[in-house]
Every structure is written in structure tokens, then in C-alpha cells.
Amino acid sequence: MTAAAAALRENGRDVIALSQGEPDFDTPREVQSAGIAAIREGKTRYTPVAGVKPLREAIRQKLLRDNSLDYDIEQITVGCGAKQVVFNALFASLDPGDEVIIPTPCWVSYPDMVRLAGGEPVPAACHEHFGFKLKPSDLEAAITPRTKWLMLNSPNNPTGAVYSKDELAELAGVLRRHNHVHVLADDIYEKLVYGVPFATIAEAAPDLVDRTLTINGVSKSSAMTGWRLGYGAGPKVLIKAMNTVQGQTSSHTSSISQYAAIVAVAGKQDHIADFVSDFRNRRDLLVEKINQATGLSCRTPDGAFYVFVNCTGVMGKSTPQGKVIGTDMDFAMYLLEEFGVAVVPGSGFMASPYIRISYASSIEDLQRACGRIHEACEALTGSESINEQCTTVA
Ligand code: PLP
């Protein structure tokens, strides 16, 4: 969608992109300065594969301070974004045919990463009426003797769902009965929660810490997507294997990013309150406007910066150009081509018919985009709905 939006823009079209997965804020100034200082001080050479010690020490203290997780520095690895850390973990641990349970809707990269590492993604549907969260009974049903990992992502991309400590403890109750299953907690949106507390599973169930990999990074919390820095903390044997994979692929992320990230992780966190307050205002505006559009509805997400919109009510309708909207991809293309609004179809996240709207854009752009979305929905004609129910892939 981003490429299609860019192509339209090149042809002079006014396209509002609400498809992006990155904050639209600048990296905090003190972090920028730390990066510049690293260059000037010649910290521009190869570093240890797992990351420079002062950074791993800063991460160790962060995990203790924010998440009550007491890791040893040898249990921490740093990579080129949380993305590479997830991939390293899967690549280092999966044997052919090993299964990975992925609650859906899910971040687009998980299933492909599992396949690239030789494993089998096993989608576990999380339904909208259950807040898009995995039910313990559905987790139990998805586990087989081949299950190696459960992937947990809270706050979630694309739904914004946030698991409470109690909900995580309930899932842990299931995992306790299956001690061959490991948990990958992708906490990359930790700091972007709106009025609900953040919790991670190793904290909610400390007895599972030896089979949990806790992943986080600075991309979303410090608006550092381009710096490419994420980290993981987990059992020593796993971290060692992940470092071996990384040592023969990227070696490590940029030394400059590592020194800047020390400030992002250990420095003042004042910018986060500003990010959260801005995102919250935008979320509230978007949720209100979307729920006023004919045929669309959405929940109020508790975290991240996405709204996952149910578009069952526009399925089966016809556009003024005579096309029938049969899928969420059709609807997303209609919004893009006829109204210049780029969103991502739910099918990419293994849930249909939905669209994901990112609110990492200015209030003005969100207002303009909502006006266009309203117009687009009003212009549709025909059958109220052919689909009674939304489906998430199970
Ligand atoms: N995990 C989730 C759920 C994401 O949505 C993203 C990015 O969109 C990432 C990980 C990647 O983060 P990073 O930029 O640290 O690689």
C-alpha cells in the first residue's frame, strides 16, 4: 500500500498515507546528540556481536526498573531492530516442522519469519468480541507436541490490544502444563499505552522466565525506527545461539545507534509523555470519526498507534465506478485510488474484513482522511452486507 501510495503521489495525486508503522515524531534531541558525539569520538568501529557493554548494562537496568526482570548482562543481545532479534531467535531455535503459535491478527512479519526459519506458523484466532486477545482455551487447543514458541505481542500491531497482568497469568497457567513451549514476548509498543498498565509475561509469571524471550527496542518508544536498534533478554543458551546467528549475518547494529540508544534507554524519558498525549488525542478523534462512518466500526484500542476497523458493513456494496467491494483489499484499493487515503487491508494481518489505520499522522491529516473515508462510504450503494461475520484466520 505504501508503494502504491508513493506511485500515486509521483503522479501528482494528493494521497494521505495512514499506512505507516512508525511514529511521526523526531528522535529526542539528547539521543540525536549522543549519536553525533559517538561519531565525533570515533566510536565508529566494529563492536561485540551482542552489543557494547554500556548499552547492555543500560538495558539490564531498564528491564529491572520498568519490568522487574533481573537479567544478567550475558542474557541480553542487541540487534538491528526488534525485527532482527525476533528473526535471530526463530532461526536459532526452530527445527524443520516446529510449530509457532501466532495469535491473529498479527504483525505481518511473524508468519514469514517462521517460514524462513523452517518452522510452521500456527495461527490462533483472537476475536474482536474478546478484545482481539488470545483466550487460554484457544491457546490450549493450538498446542501440539511440535509447538516450540508462542508469540505474544502486547500492545498489539494491528489491533492495539493490551493484555493485563491477570490475562497474561491465565495464559501462563496453560503454558505451565506444556513445558516444551517457549514464549516470545514482543514488547516493542510497551511505552505507548493509554490509561492502562503495561505488563509482560515474564513479570506476570516469573516461573516462566527460563523459557521466555523478552524483546523490545527504541524504534517506537524513542521514534528511532531508522536507527535500527532492538534487544532481547532470555535464557543464556538461546542468547548465545542468537549471537552466533547474528555474528555470521549482520555482526551487530551500527555502533553509532548503540551509543545513542544508551541515552534512549537510560536517559530522561520526558518525551514519552508527549508522544502518549499526542497519540491519545489522535486515537480519540479517529475512533469517533470512524464509528460515524456508514458501514465501519472500531473498538477503542488501549495501545500502539493503530485502529483496526471492522468493515463488514461495506462488503458487497458497489462503488460509483461499478466495482463490488468483496474483500478488505478491494476496500483499501477503493479508498486509495478514488479518495487518496492509504490504509492497510486486514488480510495482511490474517484477519478479514478489516483495515488498519495508523494514527502516526498529524491531526489535520487525520481529519482530512476521515472526511474522505466518510465520503467514500456514503458513495457506496447496494446490499447492506453480504458478510454476517468477520473472520480471523484460525
Ligand atoms: N514488532 C512489531 C509488532 C512491530 O509492529 C514492529 C514494527 O512495525 C517491529 C516489531 C519491528 O520493530 P523494529 O523497528 O525495532 O525492528
Coordinates of C-alpha atoms and ligand atoms in Angstrom, one line a residue:
M1 CA 0.0 0.0 0.0
T2 CA 2.9 2.3 0.8
A3 CA 4.4 1.7 -2.6
A4 CA 1.0 2.2 -4.3
A5 CA 0.5 5.4 -2.4
A6 CA 4.0 6.6 -3.4
A7 CA 3.3 5.8 -7.1
L8 CA 0.1 7.9 -7.0
R9 CA 1.9 10.7 -5.3
E10 CA 4.6 10.7 -8.0
N11 CA 1.8 11.2 -10.5
G12 CA 0.7 14.3 -8.6
R13 CA -2.1 12.9 -6.6
D14 CA -2.8 14.2 -3.1
V15 CA -2.5 11.0 -1.0
I16 CA -2.8 10.9 2.8
A17 CA -0.8 7.9 4.0
L18 CA -2.3 6.3 7.1
S19 CA -0.4 3.0 6.4
Q20 CA 2.8 3.7 8.2
G21 CA 4.1 1.8 11.1
E22 CA 6.4 4.4 12.6
P23 CA 5.9 7.4 14.9
D24 CA 5.9 10.7 13.0
F25 CA 8.0 12.4 15.8
D26 CA 11.7 13.3 15.7
T27 CA 14.2 11.3 17.7
P28 CA 14.6 13.2 21.0
R29 CA 17.4 15.8 20.9
E30 CA 19.5 14.3 23.6
V31 CA 19.5 11.0 21.7
Q32 CA 20.5 12.8 18.5
S33 CA 23.3 14.5 20.3
A34 CA 24.6 11.2 21.7
G35 CA 24.7 9.8 18.1
I36 CA 26.6 12.8 16.9
A37 CA 29.0 12.6 19.8
A38 CA 29.6 8.9 19.1
I39 CA 30.7 9.8 15.5
R40 CA 33.0 12.7 16.7
E41 CA 34.5 10.5 19.4
G42 CA 35.4 7.8 16.8
K43 CA 33.0 5.2 18.2
T44 CA 32.6 4.0 14.7
R45 CA 34.3 0.6 14.6
Y46 CA 33.1 -3.0 15.0
T47 CA 31.5 -3.7 18.3
P48 CA 30.9 -7.0 20.1
V49 CA 28.2 -9.1 18.4
A50 CA 25.8 -8.8 21.4
G51 CA 26.3 -5.0 21.6
V52 CA 28.5 -2.7 23.6
K53 CA 28.6 -3.4 27.3
P54 CA 27.4 0.1 28.5
L55 CA 24.3 -0.4 26.3
R56 CA 23.6 -3.9 27.6
E57 CA 24.0 -2.6 31.1
A58 CA 21.5 0.2 30.4
I59 CA 19.1 -2.4 29.0
R60 CA 19.6 -4.6 32.0
Q61 CA 18.8 -1.7 34.3
K62 CA 15.8 -0.8 32.2
L63 CA 14.3 -4.3 32.4
L64 CA 14.8 -4.2 36.2
R65 CA 13.4 -0.7 36.6
D66 CA 10.4 -1.0 34.3
N67 CA 9.6 -4.7 34.2
S68 CA 11.0 -6.1 37.5
L69 CA 13.1 -8.5 35.4
D70 CA 16.5 -9.3 36.7
Y71 CA 18.7 -10.4 33.8
D72 CA 22.4 -10.9 33.7
I73 CA 24.3 -8.9 31.0
E74 CA 25.1 -12.2 29.3
Q75 CA 21.4 -12.8 28.9
I76 CA 21.0 -9.7 26.7
T77 CA 21.6 -9.3 23.0
V78 CA 21.2 -6.2 20.7
G79 CA 20.3 -6.4 17.1
C80 CA 19.2 -4.3 14.0
G81 CA 15.7 -3.6 15.4
A82 CA 13.3 -5.9 17.3
K83 CA 12.7 -7.4 13.9
Q84 CA 16.2 -8.9 13.7
V85 CA 16.0 -10.1 17.3
V86 CA 12.8 -12.0 16.6
F87 CA 14.3 -13.5 13.4
N88 CA 17.5 -14.5 15.2
A89 CA 15.5 -16.2 17.9
L90 CA 13.4 -18.2 15.4
F91 CA 16.4 -19.0 13.2
A92 CA 18.5 -20.1 16.1
S93 CA 15.8 -22.4 17.6
L94 CA 13.5 -23.8 15.0
D95 CA 13.9 -27.3 13.5
P96 CA 12.1 -28.1 10.3
G97 CA 8.4 -28.6 11.1
D98 CA 8.5 -27.0 14.5
E99 CA 5.3 -25.0 15.2
V100 CA 5.0 -21.5 16.3
I101 CA 1.6 -20.3 17.6
I102 CA 0.8 -16.8 16.3
P103 CA -2.3 -15.1 17.8
T104 CA -4.1 -13.4 14.9
P105 CA -4.5 -10.6 13.8
C106 CA -0.7 -10.4 13.9
W107 CA 2.2 -8.3 12.7
V108 CA 2.7 -9.2 9.0
S109 CA 6.3 -10.3 9.5
Y110 CA 5.8 -13.1 12.0
P111 CA 4.4 -15.9 9.7
D112 CA 7.0 -15.3 7.0
M113 CA 9.9 -15.2 9.6
V114 CA 8.7 -18.5 11.0
R115 CA 8.6 -20.0 7.4
L116 CA 12.1 -18.6 6.6
A117 CA 13.4 -20.3 9.7
G118 CA 11.9 -23.6 8.6
G119 CA 9.0 -23.6 11.0
E120 CA 5.3 -23.8 10.6
P121 CA 3.2 -20.8 11.6
V122 CA 0.1 -21.9 13.5
P123 CA -2.5 -19.0 13.6
A124 CA -4.7 -18.8 16.7
A125 CA -7.7 -16.5 16.1
C126 CA -8.3 -13.7 18.6
H127 CA -11.8 -12.4 18.1
E128 CA -13.0 -8.8 18.2
H129 CA -15.7 -9.5 20.8
F130 CA -12.9 -10.8 23.1
G131 CA -10.9 -7.6 22.6
F132 CA -8.7 -9.3 20.0
K133 CA -6.9 -11.2 22.8
L134 CA -6.0 -14.9 22.9
K135 CA -8.2 -17.0 25.1
P136 CA -6.5 -19.6 27.3
S137 CA -8.7 -22.3 25.9
D138 CA -7.7 -21.4 22.3
L139 CA -4.1 -21.5 23.4
E140 CA -4.6 -24.9 24.9
A141 CA -6.2 -26.1 21.7
A142 CA -3.4 -24.8 19.5
I143 CA -0.5 -26.6 21.4
T144 CA 0.8 -29.8 19.9
P145 CA 4.0 -31.8 20.7
R146 CA 5.7 -29.8 17.9
T147 CA 4.9 -26.4 19.4
K148 CA 8.2 -24.6 20.1
W149 CA 7.0 -21.0 20.6
L150 CA 4.0 -18.9 21.4
M151 CA 4.4 -15.3 20.0
L152 CA 2.8 -12.7 22.2
N153 CA 2.7 -9.0 21.1
S154 CA 1.2 -6.5 23.5
P155 CA 0.3 -3.7 22.8
N156 CA -0.6 -5.3 19.6
N157 CA 0.0 -4.4 16.0
P158 CA -2.5 -4.1 14.3
T159 CA -5.3 -4.1 16.9
G160 CA -3.8 -2.0 19.8
A161 CA -5.0 -4.7 22.3
V162 CA -3.1 -4.7 25.6
Y163 CA -3.0 -7.8 27.8
S164 CA -3.4 -7.2 31.5
K165 CA -1.1 -8.9 34.0
D166 CA -4.0 -11.2 35.0
E167 CA -4.7 -12.2 31.4
L168 CA -1.0 -13.0 30.9
A169 CA -1.1 -15.0 34.2
E170 CA -4.0 -17.0 32.8
L171 CA -2.1 -17.8 29.6
A172 CA 0.9 -18.7 31.7
G173 CA -1.4 -21.2 33.5
V174 CA -1.8 -23.1 30.2
L175 CA 1.9 -22.9 29.4
R176 CA 2.8 -24.4 32.8
R177 CA 1.1 -27.6 31.6
H178 CA 3.3 -27.7 28.5
N179 CA 6.9 -27.2 29.4
H180 CA 8.2 -27.7 25.9
V181 CA 6.6 -24.4 24.8
H182 CA 8.7 -21.2 24.9
V183 CA 7.3 -17.6 24.8
L184 CA 8.4 -14.8 22.7
A185 CA 7.1 -11.5 24.2
D186 CA 7.4 -8.7 21.6
D187 CA 7.0 -5.6 23.8
I188 CA 8.1 -3.1 21.2
Y189 CA 5.0 -0.8 21.8
E190 CA 5.4 -1.0 25.7
K191 CA 5.5 2.7 26.2
L192 CA 2.5 3.5 24.0
V193 CA -0.4 2.7 26.3
Y194 CA -3.4 4.9 27.0
G195 CA -4.6 4.7 30.6
V196 CA -3.9 1.0 31.1
P197 CA -0.8 -0.5 32.7
F198 CA 1.7 -2.4 30.6
A199 CA 2.6 -6.0 31.6
T200 CA 4.9 -8.6 30.1
I201 CA 4.6 -12.3 30.6
A202 CA 8.0 -12.9 32.4
E203 CA 6.9 -10.5 35.0
A204 CA 3.3 -11.8 35.3
A205 CA 4.7 -15.4 35.6
P206 CA 8.2 -15.3 36.9
D207 CA 8.5 -19.1 37.0
L208 CA 8.4 -19.0 33.1
V209 CA 11.3 -16.7 32.8
D210 CA 13.6 -19.5 31.8
R211 CA 11.6 -20.2 28.7
T212 CA 10.7 -16.6 27.8
L213 CA 12.5 -14.3 25.4
T214 CA 11.5 -10.6 26.2
I215 CA 12.0 -8.4 23.1
N216 CA 11.9 -4.6 23.0
G217 CA 13.7 -1.7 21.3
V218 CA 13.8 2.0 20.7
S219 CA 12.0 2.3 17.4
K220 CA 8.6 3.2 18.7
S221 CA 9.4 4.5 22.2
S222 CA 12.0 7.0 21.1
A223 CA 11.0 7.5 17.4
M224 CA 14.2 5.8 16.3
T225 CA 12.9 3.4 13.5
G226 CA 15.7 4.3 11.1
W227 CA 18.5 3.8 13.7
R228 CA 17.7 0.1 13.7
L229 CA 18.1 -1.0 17.3
G230 CA 16.2 -3.6 19.3
Y231 CA 17.1 -6.0 22.0
G232 CA 16.2 -9.4 23.6
A233 CA 16.7 -10.8 27.0
G234 CA 16.3 -14.5 27.8
P235 CA 18.0 -17.8 28.7
K236 CA 21.7 -17.8 28.2
V237 CA 21.8 -20.8 25.8
L238 CA 19.3 -19.1 23.5
I239 CA 21.0 -15.7 23.6
K240 CA 24.3 -17.4 22.8
A241 CA 22.8 -19.2 19.8
M242 CA 21.2 -15.9 18.6
N243 CA 24.5 -14.2 18.8
T244 CA 26.0 -17.0 16.7
V245 CA 23.4 -16.3 14.0
Q246 CA 23.9 -12.6 14.2
G247 CA 27.7 -13.0 14.2
Q248 CA 27.5 -14.6 10.7
T249 CA 24.9 -12.3 9.3
S250 CA 24.9 -8.6 10.2
S251 CA 27.5 -8.8 13.1
H252 CA 25.8 -6.1 15.0
T253 CA 23.8 -3.0 14.6
S254 CA 25.5 0.3 14.0
S255 CA 27.9 1.4 16.7
I256 CA 26.5 4.9 16.5
S257 CA 23.0 3.7 17.1
Q258 CA 24.2 1.7 20.1
Y259 CA 25.8 4.7 21.8
A260 CA 22.7 6.8 21.0
A261 CA 20.4 4.1 22.4
I262 CA 22.2 4.2 25.8
V263 CA 20.6 7.7 26.2
A264 CA 17.3 6.5 24.8
V265 CA 17.1 3.6 27.3
A266 CA 18.8 5.1 30.3
G267 CA 18.2 8.9 29.9
K268 CA 15.3 11.1 30.7
Q269 CA 12.0 9.7 29.4
D270 CA 10.2 13.0 29.2
H271 CA 9.4 12.7 25.5
I272 CA 7.2 9.6 26.2
A273 CA 4.5 11.6 28.0
D274 CA 4.3 13.9 25.0
F275 CA 4.2 11.1 22.5
V276 CA 1.4 9.4 24.5
S277 CA -0.6 12.5 24.9
D278 CA -0.5 13.3 21.2
F279 CA -1.3 9.8 20.2
R280 CA -4.1 9.6 22.6
N281 CA -5.8 12.7 21.1
R282 CA -5.4 11.4 17.6
R283 CA -6.7 8.0 18.6
D284 CA -9.8 9.5 20.2
L285 CA -10.5 11.6 17.1
L286 CA -10.1 8.7 14.8
V287 CA -12.2 6.3 16.8
E288 CA -15.0 8.8 17.0
K289 CA -15.0 9.6 13.3
I290 CA -14.7 6.0 12.1
N291 CA -17.6 5.0 14.2
Q292 CA -19.7 7.7 12.5
A293 CA -18.9 6.3 9.0
T294 CA -21.6 4.2 7.3
G295 CA -20.6 0.5 7.4
L296 CA -17.5 0.9 9.6
S297 CA -16.9 0.3 13.3
C298 CA -13.9 0.0 15.6
R299 CA -13.0 -0.5 19.2
T300 CA -11.0 2.0 21.2
P301 CA -7.5 0.5 21.3
D302 CA -5.6 0.7 24.5
G303 CA -2.1 0.9 23.0
A304 CA 0.2 1.2 19.9
F305 CA -0.9 3.7 17.2
Y306 CA -3.3 1.8 15.1
V307 CA -7.1 1.5 14.9
F308 CA -8.3 -1.8 13.5
V309 CA -11.5 -1.1 11.7
N310 CA -14.3 -3.7 11.1
C311 CA -15.6 -3.2 7.5
T312 CA -18.2 -5.9 7.3
G313 CA -20.8 -3.2 6.7
V314 CA -19.3 -2.2 3.3
M315 CA -18.8 -5.7 2.0
G316 CA -21.0 -6.5 -1.0
K317 CA -21.6 -2.8 -1.8
S318 CA -20.8 -1.2 -5.2
T319 CA -18.6 1.8 -5.9
P320 CA -19.7 4.6 -8.2
Q321 CA -17.3 3.0 -10.7
G322 CA -19.4 -0.2 -10.6
K323 CA -16.9 -2.4 -8.7
V324 CA -18.2 -4.6 -6.0
I325 CA -16.3 -4.4 -2.7
G326 CA -15.8 -8.1 -2.0
T327 CA -12.7 -8.0 0.3
D328 CA -10.9 -5.7 2.6
M329 CA -8.2 -5.4 -0.1
D330 CA -10.9 -4.1 -2.5
F331 CA -12.0 -1.6 0.1
A332 CA -8.4 -0.4 0.8
M333 CA -7.8 0.0 -3.0
Y334 CA -11.1 1.9 -3.4
L335 CA -10.0 4.3 -0.6
L336 CA -6.6 4.7 -2.2
E337 CA -7.5 5.1 -5.8
E338 CA -10.7 7.1 -5.6
F339 CA -10.2 9.1 -2.4
G340 CA -6.4 9.2 -1.9
V341 CA -6.3 7.6 1.5
A342 CA -3.8 4.7 2.1
V343 CA -4.6 2.2 4.8
V344 CA -3.6 -1.5 5.1
P345 CA -6.1 -4.3 4.5
G346 CA -6.7 -6.7 7.4
S347 CA -5.8 -9.7 5.2
G348 CA -2.1 -8.7 5.6
F349 CA -2.6 -9.3 9.3
M350 CA -4.5 -12.5 8.8
A351 CA -7.9 -11.0 9.7
S352 CA -10.7 -10.0 7.4
P353 CA -12.7 -7.9 6.6
Y354 CA -10.8 -5.2 8.4
I355 CA -8.5 -2.3 7.6
R356 CA -5.7 -0.9 9.8
I357 CA -5.4 2.8 10.1
S358 CA -2.3 4.3 11.6
Y359 CA -2.7 7.5 13.6
A360 CA 1.0 8.3 13.4
S361 CA 0.0 11.4 11.4
S362 CA -1.0 15.0 12.2
I363 CA -4.5 15.7 13.5
E364 CA -5.0 17.8 10.3
D365 CA -4.2 14.8 8.1
L366 CA -6.4 12.5 10.2
Q367 CA -9.3 15.0 10.0
R368 CA -8.9 15.3 6.2
A369 CA -8.6 11.5 5.8
C370 CA -11.7 10.8 7.9
G371 CA -13.7 13.3 5.7
R372 CA -12.6 11.3 2.7
I373 CA -13.4 8.0 4.3
H374 CA -16.9 9.2 5.2
E375 CA -17.4 10.4 1.6
A376 CA -16.2 7.0 0.3
C377 CA -18.6 5.1 2.5
E378 CA -21.5 7.4 1.6
A379 CA -20.8 6.9 -2.2
L380 CA -21.2 3.1 -1.9
T381 CA -24.5 1.6 -2.9
G382 CA -26.3 -1.7 -2.8
S383 CA -26.7 -4.6 -0.4
E384 CA -26.2 -3.7 3.2
S385 CA -23.8 -6.5 3.9
I386 CA -23.1 -9.9 2.4
N387 CA -21.0 -11.0 5.3
E388 CA -22.7 -11.5 8.6
Q389 CA -19.5 -12.2 10.4
C390 CA -15.9 -11.2 10.4
T391 CA -13.3 -13.9 10.2
T392 CA -9.9 -14.1 11.7
V393 CA -7.8 -16.9 10.3
A394 CA -7.7 -19.9 12.6
Ligands
PLP1 N1 7.3 -6.0 16.3 C1 6.1 -5.4 15.9 C2 4.9 -6.0 16.5 C3 6.1 -4.3 15.0 O1 4.9 -3.8 14.7 C4 7.3 -3.8 14.5 C5 7.4 -2.8 13.5 O2 6.4 -2.3 13.0 C6 8.5 -4.4 15.0 C7 8.5 -5.5 15.9 C8 9.8 -4.0 14.4 O3 10.5 -3.1 15.3 P1 12.0 -2.6 14.9 O4 11.8 -1.3 14.2 O5 12.6 -2.4 16.3 O6 12.6 -3.7 14.1

